[in-house]
Coordinates of C-alpha atoms and ligand atoms in Angstrom, one line a residue:
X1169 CA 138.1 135.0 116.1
X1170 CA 138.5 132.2 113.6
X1171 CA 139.8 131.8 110.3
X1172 CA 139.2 128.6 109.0
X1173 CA 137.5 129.2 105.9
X1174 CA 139.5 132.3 104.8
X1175 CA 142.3 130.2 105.5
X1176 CA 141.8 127.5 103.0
X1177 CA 140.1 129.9 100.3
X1178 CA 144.2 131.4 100.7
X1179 CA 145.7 127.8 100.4
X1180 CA 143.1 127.5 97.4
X1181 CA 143.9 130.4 95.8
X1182 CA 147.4 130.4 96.3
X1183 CA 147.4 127.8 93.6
X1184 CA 145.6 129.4 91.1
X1185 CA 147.1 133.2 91.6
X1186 CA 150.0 134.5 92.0
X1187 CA 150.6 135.2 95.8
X1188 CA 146.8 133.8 95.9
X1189 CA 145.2 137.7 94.9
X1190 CA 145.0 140.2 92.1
X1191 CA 146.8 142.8 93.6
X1192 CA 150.0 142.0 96.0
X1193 CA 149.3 144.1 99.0
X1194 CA 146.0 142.1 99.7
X1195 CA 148.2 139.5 100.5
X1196 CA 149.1 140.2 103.9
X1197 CA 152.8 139.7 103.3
X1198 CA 153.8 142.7 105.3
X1199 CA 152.4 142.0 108.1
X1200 CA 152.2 138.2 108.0
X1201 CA 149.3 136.2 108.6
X1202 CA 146.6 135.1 106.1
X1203 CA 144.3 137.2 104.4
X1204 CA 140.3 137.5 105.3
X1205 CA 138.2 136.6 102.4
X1206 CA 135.7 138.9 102.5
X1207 CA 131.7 137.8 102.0
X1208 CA 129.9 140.9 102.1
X1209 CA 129.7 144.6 103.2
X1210 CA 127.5 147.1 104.3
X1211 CA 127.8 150.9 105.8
X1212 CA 130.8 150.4 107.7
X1213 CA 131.1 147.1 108.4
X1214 CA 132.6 144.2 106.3
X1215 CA 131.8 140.9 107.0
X1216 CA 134.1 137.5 106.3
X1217 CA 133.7 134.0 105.0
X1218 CA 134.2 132.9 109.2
X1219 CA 131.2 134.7 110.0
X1220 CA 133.4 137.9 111.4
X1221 CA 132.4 140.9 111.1
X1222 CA 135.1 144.3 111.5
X1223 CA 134.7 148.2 111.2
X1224 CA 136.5 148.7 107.9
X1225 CA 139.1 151.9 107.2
X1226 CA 140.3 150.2 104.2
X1227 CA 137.0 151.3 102.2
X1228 CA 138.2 149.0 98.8
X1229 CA 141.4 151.3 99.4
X1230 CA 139.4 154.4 99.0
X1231 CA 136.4 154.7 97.2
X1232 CA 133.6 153.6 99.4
X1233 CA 133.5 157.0 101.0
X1234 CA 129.2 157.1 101.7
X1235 CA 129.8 153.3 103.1
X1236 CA 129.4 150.1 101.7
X1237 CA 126.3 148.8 99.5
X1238 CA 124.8 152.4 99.5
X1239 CA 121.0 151.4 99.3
X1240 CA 121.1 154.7 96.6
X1241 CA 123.6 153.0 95.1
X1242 CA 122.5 149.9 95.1
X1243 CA 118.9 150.6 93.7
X1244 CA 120.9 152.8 90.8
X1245 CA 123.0 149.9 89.9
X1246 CA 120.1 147.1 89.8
X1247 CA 118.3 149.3 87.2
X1248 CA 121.3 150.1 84.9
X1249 CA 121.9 146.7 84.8
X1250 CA 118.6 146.1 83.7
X1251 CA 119.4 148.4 80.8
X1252 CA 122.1 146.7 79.3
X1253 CA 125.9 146.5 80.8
X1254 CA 128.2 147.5 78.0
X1255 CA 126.9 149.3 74.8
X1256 CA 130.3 150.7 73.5
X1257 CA 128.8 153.7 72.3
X1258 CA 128.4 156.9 74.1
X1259 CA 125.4 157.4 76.6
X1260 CA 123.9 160.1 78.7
X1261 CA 125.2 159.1 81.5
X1262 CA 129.1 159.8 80.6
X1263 CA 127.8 163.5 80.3
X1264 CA 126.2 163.9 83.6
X1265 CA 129.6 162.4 85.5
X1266 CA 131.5 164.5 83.6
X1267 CA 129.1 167.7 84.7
X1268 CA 130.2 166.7 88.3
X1269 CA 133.1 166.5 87.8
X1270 CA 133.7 169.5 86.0
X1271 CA 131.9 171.4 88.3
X1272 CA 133.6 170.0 91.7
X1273 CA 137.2 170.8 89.6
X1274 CA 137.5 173.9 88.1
X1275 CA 141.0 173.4 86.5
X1276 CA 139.5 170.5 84.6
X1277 CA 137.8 172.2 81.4
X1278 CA 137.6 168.8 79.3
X1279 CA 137.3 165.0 81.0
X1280 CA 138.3 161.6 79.6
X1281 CA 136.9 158.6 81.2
X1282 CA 138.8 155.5 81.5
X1283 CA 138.8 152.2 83.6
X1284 CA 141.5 152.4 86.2
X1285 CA 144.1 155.0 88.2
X1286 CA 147.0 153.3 86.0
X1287 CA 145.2 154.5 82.8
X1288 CA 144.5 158.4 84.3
X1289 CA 147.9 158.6 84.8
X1290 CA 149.5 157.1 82.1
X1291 CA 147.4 158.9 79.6
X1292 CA 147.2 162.4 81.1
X1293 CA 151.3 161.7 80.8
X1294 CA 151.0 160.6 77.0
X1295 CA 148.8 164.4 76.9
X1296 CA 151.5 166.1 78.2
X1297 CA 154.3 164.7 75.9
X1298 CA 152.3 164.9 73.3
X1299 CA 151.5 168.7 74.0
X1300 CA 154.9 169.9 74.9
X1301 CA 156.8 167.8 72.4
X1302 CA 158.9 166.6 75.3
X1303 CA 160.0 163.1 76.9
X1304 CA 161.3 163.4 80.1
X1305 CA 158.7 163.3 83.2
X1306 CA 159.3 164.3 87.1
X1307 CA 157.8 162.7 90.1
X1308 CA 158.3 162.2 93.5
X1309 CA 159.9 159.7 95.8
X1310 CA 157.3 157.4 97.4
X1311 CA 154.5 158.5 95.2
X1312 CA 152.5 156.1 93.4
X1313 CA 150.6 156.7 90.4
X1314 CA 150.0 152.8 89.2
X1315 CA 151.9 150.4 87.7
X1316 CA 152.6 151.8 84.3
X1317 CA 156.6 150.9 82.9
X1318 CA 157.9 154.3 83.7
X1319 CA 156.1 155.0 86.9
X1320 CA 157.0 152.2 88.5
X1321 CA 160.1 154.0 89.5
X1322 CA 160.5 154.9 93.4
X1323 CA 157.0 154.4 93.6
X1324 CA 155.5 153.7 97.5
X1325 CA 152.7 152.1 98.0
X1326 CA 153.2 148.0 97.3
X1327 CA 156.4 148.4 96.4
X1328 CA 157.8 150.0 99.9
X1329 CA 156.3 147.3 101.2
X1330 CA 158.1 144.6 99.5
X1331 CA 161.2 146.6 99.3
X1332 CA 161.6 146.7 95.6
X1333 CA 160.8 150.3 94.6
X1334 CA 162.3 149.8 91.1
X1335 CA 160.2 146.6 89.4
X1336 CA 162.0 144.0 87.3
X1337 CA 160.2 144.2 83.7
X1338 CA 160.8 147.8 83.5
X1339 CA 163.2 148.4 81.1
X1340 CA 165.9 150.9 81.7
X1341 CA 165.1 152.7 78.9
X1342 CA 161.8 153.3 80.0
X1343 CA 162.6 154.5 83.6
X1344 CA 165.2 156.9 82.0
X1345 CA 163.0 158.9 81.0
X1346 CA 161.6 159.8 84.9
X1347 CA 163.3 161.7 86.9
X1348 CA 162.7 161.5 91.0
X1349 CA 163.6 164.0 93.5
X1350 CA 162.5 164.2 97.0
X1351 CA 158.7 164.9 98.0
X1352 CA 158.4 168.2 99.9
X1353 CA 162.0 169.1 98.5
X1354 CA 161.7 172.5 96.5
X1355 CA 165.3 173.1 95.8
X1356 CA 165.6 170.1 94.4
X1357 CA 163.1 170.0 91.5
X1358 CA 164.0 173.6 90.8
X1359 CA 167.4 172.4 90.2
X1360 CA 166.6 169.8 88.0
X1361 CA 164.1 171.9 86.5
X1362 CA 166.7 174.7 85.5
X1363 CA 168.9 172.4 84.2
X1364 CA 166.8 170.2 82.1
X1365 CA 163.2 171.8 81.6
X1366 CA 163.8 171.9 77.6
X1367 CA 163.2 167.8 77.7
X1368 CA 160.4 168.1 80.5
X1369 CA 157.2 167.5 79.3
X1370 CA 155.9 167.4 83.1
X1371 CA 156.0 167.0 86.8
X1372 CA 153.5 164.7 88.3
X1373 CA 152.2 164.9 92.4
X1374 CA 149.9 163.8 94.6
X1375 CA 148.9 166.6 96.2
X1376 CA 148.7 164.5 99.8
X1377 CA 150.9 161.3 99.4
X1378 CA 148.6 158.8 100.3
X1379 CA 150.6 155.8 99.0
X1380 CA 153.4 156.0 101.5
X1381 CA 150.4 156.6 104.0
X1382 CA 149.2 160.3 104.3
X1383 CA 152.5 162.9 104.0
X1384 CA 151.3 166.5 104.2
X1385 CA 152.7 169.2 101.9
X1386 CA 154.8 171.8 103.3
X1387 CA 153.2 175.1 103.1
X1388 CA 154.9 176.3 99.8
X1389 CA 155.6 173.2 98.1
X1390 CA 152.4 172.5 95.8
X1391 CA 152.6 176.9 94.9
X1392 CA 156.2 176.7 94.1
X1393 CA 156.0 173.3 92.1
X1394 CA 153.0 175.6 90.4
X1395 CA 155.2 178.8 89.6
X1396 CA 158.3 176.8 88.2
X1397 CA 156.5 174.2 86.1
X1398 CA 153.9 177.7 84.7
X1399 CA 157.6 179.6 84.0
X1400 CA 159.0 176.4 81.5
X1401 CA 156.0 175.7 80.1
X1402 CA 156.2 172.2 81.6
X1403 CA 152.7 170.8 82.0
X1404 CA 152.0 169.9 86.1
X1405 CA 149.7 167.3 86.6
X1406 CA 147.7 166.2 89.9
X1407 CA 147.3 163.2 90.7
X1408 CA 144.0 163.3 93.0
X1409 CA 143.2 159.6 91.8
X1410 CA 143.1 159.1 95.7
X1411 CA 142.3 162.4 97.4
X1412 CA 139.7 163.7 94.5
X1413 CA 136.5 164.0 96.2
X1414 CA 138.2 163.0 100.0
X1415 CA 140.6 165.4 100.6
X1416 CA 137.9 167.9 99.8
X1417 CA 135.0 167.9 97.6
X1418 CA 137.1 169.6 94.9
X1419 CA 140.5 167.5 95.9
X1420 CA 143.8 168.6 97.3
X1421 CA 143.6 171.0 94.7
X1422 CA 140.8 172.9 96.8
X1423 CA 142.0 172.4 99.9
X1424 CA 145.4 174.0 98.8
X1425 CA 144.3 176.8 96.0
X1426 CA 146.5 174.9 93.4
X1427 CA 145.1 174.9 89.8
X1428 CA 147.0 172.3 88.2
X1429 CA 146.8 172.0 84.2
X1430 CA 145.7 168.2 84.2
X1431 CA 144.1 166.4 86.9
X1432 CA 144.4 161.7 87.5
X1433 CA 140.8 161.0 89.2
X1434 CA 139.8 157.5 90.2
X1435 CA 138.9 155.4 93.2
X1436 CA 136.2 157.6 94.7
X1437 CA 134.3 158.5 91.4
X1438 CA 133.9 155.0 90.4
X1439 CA 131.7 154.6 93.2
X1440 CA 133.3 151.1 93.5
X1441 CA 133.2 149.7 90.0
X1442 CA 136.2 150.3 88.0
X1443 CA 137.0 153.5 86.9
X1444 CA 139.3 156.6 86.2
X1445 CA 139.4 160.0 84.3
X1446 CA 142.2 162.5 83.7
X1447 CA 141.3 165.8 82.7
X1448 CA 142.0 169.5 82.3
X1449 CA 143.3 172.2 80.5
X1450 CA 141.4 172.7 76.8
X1451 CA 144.0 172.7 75.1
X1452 CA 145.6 170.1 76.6
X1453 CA 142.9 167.3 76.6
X1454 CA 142.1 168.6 72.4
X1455 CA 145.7 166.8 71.9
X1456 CA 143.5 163.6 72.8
X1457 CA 142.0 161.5 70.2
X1458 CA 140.0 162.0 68.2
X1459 CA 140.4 165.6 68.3
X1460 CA 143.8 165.4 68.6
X1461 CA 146.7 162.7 67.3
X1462 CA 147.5 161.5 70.9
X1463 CA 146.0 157.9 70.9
X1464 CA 143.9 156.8 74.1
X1465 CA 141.3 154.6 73.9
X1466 CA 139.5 152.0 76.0
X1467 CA 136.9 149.1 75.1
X1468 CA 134.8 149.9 78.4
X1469 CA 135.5 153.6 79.1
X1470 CA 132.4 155.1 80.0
X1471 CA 131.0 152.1 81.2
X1472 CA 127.0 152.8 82.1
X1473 CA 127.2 150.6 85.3
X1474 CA 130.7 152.6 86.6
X1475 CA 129.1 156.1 85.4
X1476 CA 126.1 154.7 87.4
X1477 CA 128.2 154.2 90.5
X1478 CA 129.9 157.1 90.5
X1479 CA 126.7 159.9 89.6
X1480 CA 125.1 157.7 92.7
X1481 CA 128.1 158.3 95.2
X1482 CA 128.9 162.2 94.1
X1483 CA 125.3 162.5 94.5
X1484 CA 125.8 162.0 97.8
X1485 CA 128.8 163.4 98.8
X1486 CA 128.0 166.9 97.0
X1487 CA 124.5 166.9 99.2
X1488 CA 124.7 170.0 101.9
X1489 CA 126.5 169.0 105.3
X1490 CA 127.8 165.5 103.9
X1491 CA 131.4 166.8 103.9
X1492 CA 131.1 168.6 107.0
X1493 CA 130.1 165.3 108.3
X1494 CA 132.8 163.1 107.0
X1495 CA 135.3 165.6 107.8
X1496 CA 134.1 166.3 111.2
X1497 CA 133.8 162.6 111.7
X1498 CA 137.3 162.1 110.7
X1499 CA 138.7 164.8 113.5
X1500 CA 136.9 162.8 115.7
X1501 CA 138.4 159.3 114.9
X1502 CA 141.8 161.0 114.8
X1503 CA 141.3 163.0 118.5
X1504 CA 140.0 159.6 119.6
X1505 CA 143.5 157.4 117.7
X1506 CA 145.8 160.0 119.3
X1507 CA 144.6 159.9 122.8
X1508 CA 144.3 156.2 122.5
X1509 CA 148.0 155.9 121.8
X1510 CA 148.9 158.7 124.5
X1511 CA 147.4 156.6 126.8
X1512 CA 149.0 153.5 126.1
X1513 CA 152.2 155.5 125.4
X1514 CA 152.8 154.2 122.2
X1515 CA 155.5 156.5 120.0
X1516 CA 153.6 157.8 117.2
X1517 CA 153.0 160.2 114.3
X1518 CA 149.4 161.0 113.2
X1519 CA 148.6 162.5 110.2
X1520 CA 145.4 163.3 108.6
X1521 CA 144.3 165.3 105.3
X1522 CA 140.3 165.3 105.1
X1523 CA 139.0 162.1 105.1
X1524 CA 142.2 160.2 104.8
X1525 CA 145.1 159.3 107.4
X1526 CA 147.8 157.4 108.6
X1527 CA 149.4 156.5 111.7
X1528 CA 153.0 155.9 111.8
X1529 CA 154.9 153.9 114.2
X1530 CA 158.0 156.8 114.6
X1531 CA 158.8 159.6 117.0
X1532 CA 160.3 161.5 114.0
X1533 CA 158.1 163.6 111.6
X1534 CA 157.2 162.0 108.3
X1535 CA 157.7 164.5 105.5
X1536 CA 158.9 162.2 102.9
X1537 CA 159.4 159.2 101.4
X1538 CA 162.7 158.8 103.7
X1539 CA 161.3 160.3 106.9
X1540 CA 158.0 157.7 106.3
X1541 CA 160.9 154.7 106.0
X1542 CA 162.0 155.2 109.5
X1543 CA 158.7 153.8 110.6
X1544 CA 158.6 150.6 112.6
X1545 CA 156.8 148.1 110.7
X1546 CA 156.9 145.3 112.8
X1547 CA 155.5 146.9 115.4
X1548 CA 152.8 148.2 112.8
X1549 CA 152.4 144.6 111.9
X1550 CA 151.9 144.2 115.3
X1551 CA 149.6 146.5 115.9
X1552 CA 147.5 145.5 112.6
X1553 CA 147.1 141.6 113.8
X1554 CA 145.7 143.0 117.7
X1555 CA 143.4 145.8 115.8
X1556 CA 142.5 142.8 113.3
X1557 CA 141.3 140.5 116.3
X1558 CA 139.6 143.2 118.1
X1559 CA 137.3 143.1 114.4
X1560 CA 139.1 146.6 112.8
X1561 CA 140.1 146.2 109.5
X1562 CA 143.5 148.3 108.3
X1563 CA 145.5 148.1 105.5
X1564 CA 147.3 145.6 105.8
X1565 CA 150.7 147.8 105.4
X1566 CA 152.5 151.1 107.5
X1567 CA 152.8 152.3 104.0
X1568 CA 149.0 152.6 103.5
X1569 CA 146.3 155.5 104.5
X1570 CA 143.3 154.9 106.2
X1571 CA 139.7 156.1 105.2
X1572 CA 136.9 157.3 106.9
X1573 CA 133.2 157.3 105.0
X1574 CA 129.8 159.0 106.1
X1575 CA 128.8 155.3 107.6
X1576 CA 131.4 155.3 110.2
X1577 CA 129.3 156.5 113.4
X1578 CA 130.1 157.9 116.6
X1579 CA 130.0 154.6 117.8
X1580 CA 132.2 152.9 115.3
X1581 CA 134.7 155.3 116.6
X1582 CA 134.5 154.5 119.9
X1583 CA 135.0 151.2 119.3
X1584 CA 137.7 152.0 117.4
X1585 CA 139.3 153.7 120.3
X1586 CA 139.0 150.9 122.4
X1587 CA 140.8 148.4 120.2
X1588 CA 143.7 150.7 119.4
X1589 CA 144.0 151.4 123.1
X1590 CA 144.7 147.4 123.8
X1591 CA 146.8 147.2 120.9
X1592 CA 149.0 150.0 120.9
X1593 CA 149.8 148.8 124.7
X1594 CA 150.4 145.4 123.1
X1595 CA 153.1 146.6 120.7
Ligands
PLP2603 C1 145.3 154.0 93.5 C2 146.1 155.0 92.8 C3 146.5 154.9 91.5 C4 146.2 153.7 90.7 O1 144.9 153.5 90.5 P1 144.4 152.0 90.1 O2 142.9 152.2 89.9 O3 144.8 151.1 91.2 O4 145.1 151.7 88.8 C5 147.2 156.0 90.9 N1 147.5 157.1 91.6 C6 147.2 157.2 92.9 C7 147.5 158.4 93.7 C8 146.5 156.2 93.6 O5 146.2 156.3 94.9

């Protein structure tokens, strides 16, 4: 393979953005090497600047689930753009997404759309303060739930990878306010919970941590983070902004029985465009302006061509037997990932939840953020560049999940197979 052109796109763009990309784990940095600038995609399949063409798990780090350039999709978005692109008034099609999604998510009785994961999160927080009358917020080590000051604190995802879980530009007064305790770790948020709950406004998951690459709950843990935060009165808040709608149809919080009082959604129900909604309890989400006092607002929430996308790809997905697919297709790839690496002997940790997985370089089970730290990530890195060459695209990072979507076929897999078999032998 050559990367000439994607090469000097990176020397190109290095000059003009910071690290050369808008968002720093694209950047290749932990795993060296030079990022592939991407032309096109379609299905499965993404194809580069060089004329290279890979099977792609990456999936615009989650929400291509049906595949790329969904001809459904596609055909959707061509006529709403014919309509008009921005209107910044309401339209019809902010009801019918919010229909879905209401219907997919039980817990979630009233919706607010807005552009990005970073805004679900940092609003549905501003909700819960502003309902409980309360400051303080828990989360979890390793979680991510974007890059809002206060969040940024312990936080996975990019920031395991470049070692610097606690971001300069925060200020301490911010991150004060956030509390982290362990992942998986019971005891410990009861504890803090039983010392402190009269300043917690609320304890914020992901249900499946998928930003430190896919860490299971213990069987337990999402119930008793339920029964403690319903015994305070503090509010608990999912955020499914990565496994809504690929974990399950209904999110982690279906596959696990957990009814959460707010719910972060993004990635998959933007169909690709840019999009996020947090949603949930009545009387929670009538604290939200203009019903309520707590300010949240947002130029293109709502946008027609990003309700467009997202109507087109839970169409889809909520079609009879598509999830049976995708998930069936995803036992398959990991059967196919684990045997691969038993045959090369390669010391490994699979993990999979739905439609999203990881595959750690460690003998050791990964249950947290300090279990998923033990990982080997130059032989990851390793492993990437050889899986990269053989034309499969990863995330470029241990600390990142993989995705499957209903274009990856049988054969796709296969492939698959085949490259991780040479690689992991290479490592
Ligand atoms: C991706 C992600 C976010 C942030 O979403 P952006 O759209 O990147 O701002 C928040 N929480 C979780 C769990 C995510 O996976």
């Amino acid at each position: 393979m050559r990367f000439t052109k994607s090469k000097k796109l990176f020397r190109q763009a290095s000059a003009l953005l910071p690290g050369g990309v808008n968002s720093p784990v694209r950047a290749f940095r932990a795993v060296g090497g030079n990022p592939v600038f991407i032309k096109s995609a379609k299905g499965s399949r993404l194809y580069d600047v060089d004329g290279n063409s890979y099977i792609d798990y990456v999936l615009s780090w989650g929400p291509m689930v049906v595949g790329h350039s969904h001809p459904k999709v596609v055909a959707a978005l061509k006529k709403a753009v014919e309509n008009g692109t921005s209107f910044g008034a309401p339209t019809p099609l902010e009801i019918t997404l919010a229909e879905m999604v209401l219907s997919a998510y039980p817990s979630i009785e009233k919706v607010r759309m807005v552009n990005s994961g970073t805004e679900a999160t940092m609003s549905a927080i501003r909700a819960a303060r502003g309902f409980t009358g309360r400051d303080r917020i828990i989360k979890f080590e390793g979680c991510y739930h974007g890059h809002a000051d206060g969040l940024l604190v312990k936080a996975g995802s990019g920031a395991t990878t470049f070692g610097v879980p606690d971001s300069p530009g925060v200020p301490k007064s911010y991150a004060k306010n956030t509390i982290t305790v362990p992942f998986n770790d019971v005891k410990a948020v009861k504890n803090v919970i039983e010392k402190d709950w009269k300043s917690i406004a609320c304890v914020i998951v992901e249900p499946v941590v998928g930003n430190i690459g896919c860490v299971l709950p213990k069987p337990g843990f999402l119930e008793n983070l339920r029964k403690l935060t319903r015994k305070y009165g503090i509010v608990l808040i999912f955020d499914e902004v990565m496994t809504g709608f690929r974990v399950a149809y209904g999110g982690a919080q279906a596959a696990f029985g957990i009814k959460p009082d707010l719910t972060c959604l993004g990635k998959v129900i933007g169909g690709g465009l840019p999009v996020g909604a947090y949603g949930g309890k009545k009387e929670i989400m009538s604290m939200i302006a203009p019903e309520g006092p707590v300010y949240q607002a947002g130029t293109l929430s709502g946008n027609p061509l990003a309700m467009t996308a997202g109507i087109e790809t839970l169409k889809i997905l909520s079609k009879g037997g598509a999830y049976e697919k995708l998930l069936g297709r995803s036992a398959e790839l990991e059967e196919a990932l684990k045997d691969a690496a038993k045959r090369a002997g390669a010391v490994v940790k699979f993990y999979r939840a739905g439609s999203m997985f990881c595959t750690y370089f460690t003998g050791k089970e990964v249950v947290d953020y300090e279990t998923a730290k033990l990982a080997d990530t130059k032989k990851f890195a390793s492993f990437f560049a050889r899986m990269l060459s053989n034309g499969i695209n990863l995330a470029p990072s241990q600390f990142e999940a993989g995705f499957m979507s209903l274009a990856h076929s049988r054969r796709d897999i296969d492939e698959t197979a085949r490259a991780a078999y040479d690689s992991f032998r290479r490592v």
